[in-house]
XYZ file of C-alpha atoms in Angstrom:
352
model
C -66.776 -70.904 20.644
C -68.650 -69.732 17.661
C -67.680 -66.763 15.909
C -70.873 -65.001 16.637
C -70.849 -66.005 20.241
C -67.402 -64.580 20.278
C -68.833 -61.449 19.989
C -71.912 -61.518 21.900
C -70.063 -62.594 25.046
C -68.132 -59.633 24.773
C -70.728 -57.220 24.234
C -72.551 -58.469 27.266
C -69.184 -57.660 29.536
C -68.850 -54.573 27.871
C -72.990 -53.984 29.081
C -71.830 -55.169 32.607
C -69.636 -51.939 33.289
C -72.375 -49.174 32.688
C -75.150 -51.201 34.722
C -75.095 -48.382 37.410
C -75.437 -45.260 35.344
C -78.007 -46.270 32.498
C -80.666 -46.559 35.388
C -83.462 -46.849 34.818
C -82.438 -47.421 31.681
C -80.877 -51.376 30.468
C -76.894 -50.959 29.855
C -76.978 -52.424 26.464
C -73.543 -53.975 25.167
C -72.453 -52.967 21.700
C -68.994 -54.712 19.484
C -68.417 -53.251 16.178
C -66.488 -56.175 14.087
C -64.707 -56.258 10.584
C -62.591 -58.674 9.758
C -62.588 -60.422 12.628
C -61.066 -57.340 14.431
C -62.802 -55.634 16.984
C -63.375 -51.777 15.562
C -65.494 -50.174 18.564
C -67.256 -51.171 21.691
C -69.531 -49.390 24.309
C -72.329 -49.452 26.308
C -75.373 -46.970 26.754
C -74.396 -43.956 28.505
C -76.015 -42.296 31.469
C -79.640 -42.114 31.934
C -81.266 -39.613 29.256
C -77.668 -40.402 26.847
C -76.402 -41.908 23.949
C -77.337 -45.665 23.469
C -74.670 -48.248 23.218
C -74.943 -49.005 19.457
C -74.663 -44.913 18.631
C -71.641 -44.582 21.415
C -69.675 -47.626 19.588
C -70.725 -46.158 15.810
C -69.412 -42.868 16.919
C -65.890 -43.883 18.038
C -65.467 -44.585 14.107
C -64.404 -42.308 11.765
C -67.316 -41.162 9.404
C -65.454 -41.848 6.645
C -65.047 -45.955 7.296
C -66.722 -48.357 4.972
C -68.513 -50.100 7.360
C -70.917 -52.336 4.572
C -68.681 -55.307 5.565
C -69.025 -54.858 9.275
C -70.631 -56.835 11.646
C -72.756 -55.019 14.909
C -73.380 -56.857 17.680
C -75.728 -55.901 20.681
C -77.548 -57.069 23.311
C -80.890 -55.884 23.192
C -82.797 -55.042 20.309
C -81.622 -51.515 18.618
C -84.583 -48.920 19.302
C -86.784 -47.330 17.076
C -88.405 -44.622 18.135
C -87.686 -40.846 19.288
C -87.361 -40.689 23.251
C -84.417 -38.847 25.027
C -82.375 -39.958 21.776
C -82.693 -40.615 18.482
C -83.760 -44.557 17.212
C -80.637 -46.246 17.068
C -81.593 -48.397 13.963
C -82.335 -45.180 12.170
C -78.105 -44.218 13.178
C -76.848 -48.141 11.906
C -78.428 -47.666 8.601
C -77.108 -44.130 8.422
C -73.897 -45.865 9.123
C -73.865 -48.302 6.738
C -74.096 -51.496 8.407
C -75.371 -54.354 6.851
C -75.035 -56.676 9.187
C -76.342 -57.177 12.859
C -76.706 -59.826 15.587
C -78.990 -58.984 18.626
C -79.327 -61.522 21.712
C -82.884 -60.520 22.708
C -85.518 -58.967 21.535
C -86.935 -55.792 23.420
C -89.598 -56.471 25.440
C -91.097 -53.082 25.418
C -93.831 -52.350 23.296
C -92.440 -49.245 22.430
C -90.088 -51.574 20.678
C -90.780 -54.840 20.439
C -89.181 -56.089 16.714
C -89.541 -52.670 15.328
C -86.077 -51.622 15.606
C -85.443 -55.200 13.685
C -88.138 -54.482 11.559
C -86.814 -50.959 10.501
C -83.051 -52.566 9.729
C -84.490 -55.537 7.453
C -86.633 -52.869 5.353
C -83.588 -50.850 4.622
C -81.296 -53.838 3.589
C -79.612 -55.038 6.579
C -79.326 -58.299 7.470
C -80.378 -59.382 11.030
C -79.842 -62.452 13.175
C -81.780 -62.657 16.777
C -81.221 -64.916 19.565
C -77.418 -65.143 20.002
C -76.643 -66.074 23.642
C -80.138 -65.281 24.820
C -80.316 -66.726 27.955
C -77.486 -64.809 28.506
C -78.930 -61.819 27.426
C -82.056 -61.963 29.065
C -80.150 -62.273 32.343
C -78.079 -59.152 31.875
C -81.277 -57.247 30.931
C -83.256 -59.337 34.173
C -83.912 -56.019 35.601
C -85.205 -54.164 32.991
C -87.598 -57.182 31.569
C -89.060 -57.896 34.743
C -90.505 -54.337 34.747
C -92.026 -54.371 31.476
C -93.424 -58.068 31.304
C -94.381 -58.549 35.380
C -94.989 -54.572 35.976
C -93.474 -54.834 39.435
C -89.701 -54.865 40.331
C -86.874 -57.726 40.138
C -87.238 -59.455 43.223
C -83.981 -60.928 44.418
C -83.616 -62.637 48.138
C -80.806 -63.426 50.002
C -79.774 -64.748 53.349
C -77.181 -66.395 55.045
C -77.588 -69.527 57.330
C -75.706 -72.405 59.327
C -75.428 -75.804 57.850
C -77.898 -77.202 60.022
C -80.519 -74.254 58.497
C -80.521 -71.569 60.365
C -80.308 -67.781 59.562
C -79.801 -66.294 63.827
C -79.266 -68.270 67.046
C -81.920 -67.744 69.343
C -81.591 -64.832 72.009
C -79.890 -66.122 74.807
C -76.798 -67.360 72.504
C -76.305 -63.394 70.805
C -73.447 -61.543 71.500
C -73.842 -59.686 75.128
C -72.307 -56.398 73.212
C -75.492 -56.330 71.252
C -73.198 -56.700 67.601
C -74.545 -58.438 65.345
C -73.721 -62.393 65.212
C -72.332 -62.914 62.115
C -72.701 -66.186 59.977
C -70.874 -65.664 56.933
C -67.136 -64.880 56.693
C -65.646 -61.973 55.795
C -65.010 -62.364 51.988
C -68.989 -63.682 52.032
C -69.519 -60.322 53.592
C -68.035 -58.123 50.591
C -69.969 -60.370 48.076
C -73.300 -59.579 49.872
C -71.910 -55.883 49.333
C -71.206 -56.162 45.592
C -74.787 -57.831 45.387
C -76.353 -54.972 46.821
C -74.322 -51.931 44.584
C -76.414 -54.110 41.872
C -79.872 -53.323 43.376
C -81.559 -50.254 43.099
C -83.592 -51.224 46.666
C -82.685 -52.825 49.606
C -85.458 -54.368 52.154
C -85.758 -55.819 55.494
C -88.416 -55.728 58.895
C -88.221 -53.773 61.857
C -86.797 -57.086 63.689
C -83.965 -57.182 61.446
C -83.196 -53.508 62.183
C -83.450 -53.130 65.605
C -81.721 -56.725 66.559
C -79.077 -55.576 63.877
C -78.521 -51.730 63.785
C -78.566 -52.778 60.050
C -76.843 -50.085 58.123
C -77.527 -51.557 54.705
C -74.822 -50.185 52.748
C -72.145 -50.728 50.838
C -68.971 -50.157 53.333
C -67.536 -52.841 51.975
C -67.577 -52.363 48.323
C -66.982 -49.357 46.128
C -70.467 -48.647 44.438
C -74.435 -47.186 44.993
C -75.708 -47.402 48.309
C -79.499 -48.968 47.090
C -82.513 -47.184 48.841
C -83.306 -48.490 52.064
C -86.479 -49.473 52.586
C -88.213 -51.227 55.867
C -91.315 -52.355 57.010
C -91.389 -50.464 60.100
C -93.296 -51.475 63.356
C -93.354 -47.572 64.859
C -91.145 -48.393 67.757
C -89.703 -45.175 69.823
C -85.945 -45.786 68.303
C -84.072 -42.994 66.452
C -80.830 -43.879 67.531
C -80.099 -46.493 65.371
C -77.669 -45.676 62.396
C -80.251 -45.489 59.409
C -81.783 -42.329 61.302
C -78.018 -40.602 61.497
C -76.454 -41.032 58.100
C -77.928 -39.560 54.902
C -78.479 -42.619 52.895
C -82.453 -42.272 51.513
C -84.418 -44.649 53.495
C -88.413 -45.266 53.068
C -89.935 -46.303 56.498
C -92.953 -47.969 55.166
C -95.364 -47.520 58.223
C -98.688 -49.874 59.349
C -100.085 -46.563 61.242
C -99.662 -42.911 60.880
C -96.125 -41.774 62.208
C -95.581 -39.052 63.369
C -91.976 -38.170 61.755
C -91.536 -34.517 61.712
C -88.641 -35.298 63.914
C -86.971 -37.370 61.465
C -83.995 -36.190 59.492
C -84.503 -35.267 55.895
C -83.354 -38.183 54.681
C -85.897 -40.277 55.730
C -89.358 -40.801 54.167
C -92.298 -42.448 55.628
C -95.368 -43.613 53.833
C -98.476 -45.137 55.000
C -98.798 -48.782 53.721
C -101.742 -51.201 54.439
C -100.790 -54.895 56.716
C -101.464 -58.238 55.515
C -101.367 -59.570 51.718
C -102.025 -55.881 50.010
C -98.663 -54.869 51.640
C -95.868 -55.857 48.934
C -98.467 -54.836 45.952
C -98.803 -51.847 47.831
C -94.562 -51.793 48.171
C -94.526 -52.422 44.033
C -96.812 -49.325 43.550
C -94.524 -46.556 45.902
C -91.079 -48.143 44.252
C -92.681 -48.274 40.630
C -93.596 -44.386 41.271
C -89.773 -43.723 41.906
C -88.823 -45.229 38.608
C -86.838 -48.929 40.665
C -86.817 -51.726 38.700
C -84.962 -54.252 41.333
C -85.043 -55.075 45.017
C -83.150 -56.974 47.381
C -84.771 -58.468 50.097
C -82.393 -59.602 53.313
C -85.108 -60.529 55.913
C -85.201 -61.536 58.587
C -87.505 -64.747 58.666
C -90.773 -63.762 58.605
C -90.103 -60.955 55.456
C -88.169 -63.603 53.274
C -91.469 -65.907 53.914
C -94.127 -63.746 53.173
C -92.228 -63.114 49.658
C -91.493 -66.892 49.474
C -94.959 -68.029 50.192
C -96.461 -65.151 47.552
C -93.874 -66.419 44.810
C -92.762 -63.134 44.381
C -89.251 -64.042 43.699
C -87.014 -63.862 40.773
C -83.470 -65.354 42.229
C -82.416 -66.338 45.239
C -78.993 -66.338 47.330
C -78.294 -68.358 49.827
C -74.320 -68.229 51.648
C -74.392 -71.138 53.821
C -71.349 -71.438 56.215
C -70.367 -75.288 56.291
C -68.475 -75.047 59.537
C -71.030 -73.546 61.370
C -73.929 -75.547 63.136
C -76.422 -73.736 65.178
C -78.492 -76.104 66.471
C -81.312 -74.131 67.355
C -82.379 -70.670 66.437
C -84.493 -68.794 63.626
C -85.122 -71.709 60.693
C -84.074 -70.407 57.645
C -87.084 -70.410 55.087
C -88.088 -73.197 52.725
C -88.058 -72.441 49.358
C -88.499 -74.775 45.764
C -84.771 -75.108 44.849
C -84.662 -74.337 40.549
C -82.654 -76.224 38.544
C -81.114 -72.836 37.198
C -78.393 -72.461 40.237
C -74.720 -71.331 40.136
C -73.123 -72.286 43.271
C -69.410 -71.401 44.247
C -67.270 -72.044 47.369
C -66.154 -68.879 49.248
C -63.756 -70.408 51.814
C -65.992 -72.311 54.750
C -69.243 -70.495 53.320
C -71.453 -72.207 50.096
C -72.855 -69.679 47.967
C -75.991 -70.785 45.835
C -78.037 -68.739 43.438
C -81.066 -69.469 42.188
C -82.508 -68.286 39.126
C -86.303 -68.627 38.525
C -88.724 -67.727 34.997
């Protein structure tokens, strides 16, 4: 591995660990090298905080040379006044000479003037370093600013003969749910969705279930529920008794002023205006990523609009069906990581 890979790779796992708090902010990775020797590392802080290239700087001692050091970061170093001062303005101050930035920021606001700003005032500047890379840890945050809707990840699990429920007659008689995946499949599905600021699914899914799309299984954010809701005369199901937020987005006016305080209800129009319509009430609350987890006919009207980023699919090899829901057909990408997770397949598709 080259040296400045080295680096970069590191930076991006240090990014990785503040993902949750910078909302809606990216967590930006920063490594502060000399000599081959890591000096500091960090990544931004909570939303309205220090950014990652200040946090690492600051660990330093003011005093430390650091004309012979090498900064690496993620995303491009800002320059401009928002909640904090521009962070190229703070390297210069520094001393730096030298930095290495995967991406460039996408944002306007931004977009190669932080870069710009370092070159003027001396400081060498090399882009592009394990982009891919870093345009995957920053997926989120891109997506908003170049597609002006959220990251659109779906995900479903099906048998090896393609299908994602067997039909009626073949559920449980308790009225569980019938599981497909296994158990370890299950926590993975959890960890996915501590990553996603959103979680969606249809009324079908929800009553058949009692879906209580959380994260019981994994330590982390329970995402904002969010459901296309048919107005049946249900409230015993456990969405309406927790307090998890949870948007009921509604075909017809509801009458909710029975509903516990937790749970918000908007109007939102049927047919092919719906998910623009969906982009417009999560944009207003500041999400930037969604997971969608059906059922059927949800996952198809997203697949047939192409509004789709990645997609997960846990397929459980010892399990055929036969009959049942058909899981939906999608355009496999050649971008896929695929792992085995005991009897269950787990692919991921990555798309743009």
């Amino acid at each position: 591995m080259k040296i400045h890979e080295k680096y970069m790779s590191r930076a991006i796992q240090i990014a990785q660990k503040g993902r949750i708090q910078s909302r809606p902010n990216p967590s930006v990775g920063c490594v502060v090298v000399l000599n081959d020797c890591i000096l500091s590392e960090a990544h931004t802080s909570s939303y309205g905080g220090a950014h990652a290239e200040v946090n690492a700087l600051k660990k330093i001692p003011i005093e430390t040379d650091l004309s012979a050091a090498s900064l690496y970061v993620t995303l491009e170093p800002c320059n401009h006044f928002g909640k904090t001062p521009p962070c190229s303005h703070y390297i210069v101050e520094r001393g730096v000479k030298n930095v290495i930035v995967g991406m460039v920021d996408p944002n306007p606001l931004v977009a190669e003037k932080g870069i710009a700003h370092l070159r003027k005032h001396g400081v060498s500047v090399q882009t592009g370093v394990l982009q891919k890379q870093c345009q995957y840890l920053h997926r989120h945050f891109t997506c908003s600013i170049l597609k002006k809707r959220p990251y659109i990840h779906l995900k479903w699990a099906q048998s090896t003969d393609g299908f994602i429920a067997p039909k009626a007659s073949s559920r449980t008689e308790d009225g569980r749910p019938f599981w497909i995946s296994n158990a370890e499949s299950k926590q993975f599905a959890h960890l996915l969705r501590t990553q996603y600021q959103a979680i969606l699914i249809g009324s079908t899914t929800l009553l058949r279930d009692n879906a209580q799309l959380n994260v019981r299984l994994w330590k982390g954010p329970n995402p904002l529920r969010v459901i296309f809701w048919s107005n049946p005369d249900v409230s015993d199901l456990t969405v309406f008794k927790d307090n998890i937020p949870t948007l009921l987005l509604s075909k017809k006016d509801t009458e909710h002023s029975n509903f516990p305080d937790h749970i918000e209800v908007q109007k939102i129009k049927s047919g092919e205006e719906a998910i623009p319509l969906l982009f417009d009430i999560l944009a207003q609350k500041g999400i930037q990523s969604i997971l969608v987890e059906g059922g059927s006919k949800t996952l198809i009207s997203f697949i047939e609009s192409g509004l789709y980023d990645e997609i997960t699919v846990i397929e459980n090899t010892a399990l055929k069906l036969q009959n049942g829901i058909k899981a939906p057909v999608f355009k496999k990408s050649s971008s896929v990581n695929i792992f085995k997770n005991g009897s269950d397949l787990i692919s991921t598709y990555h798309y743009g």
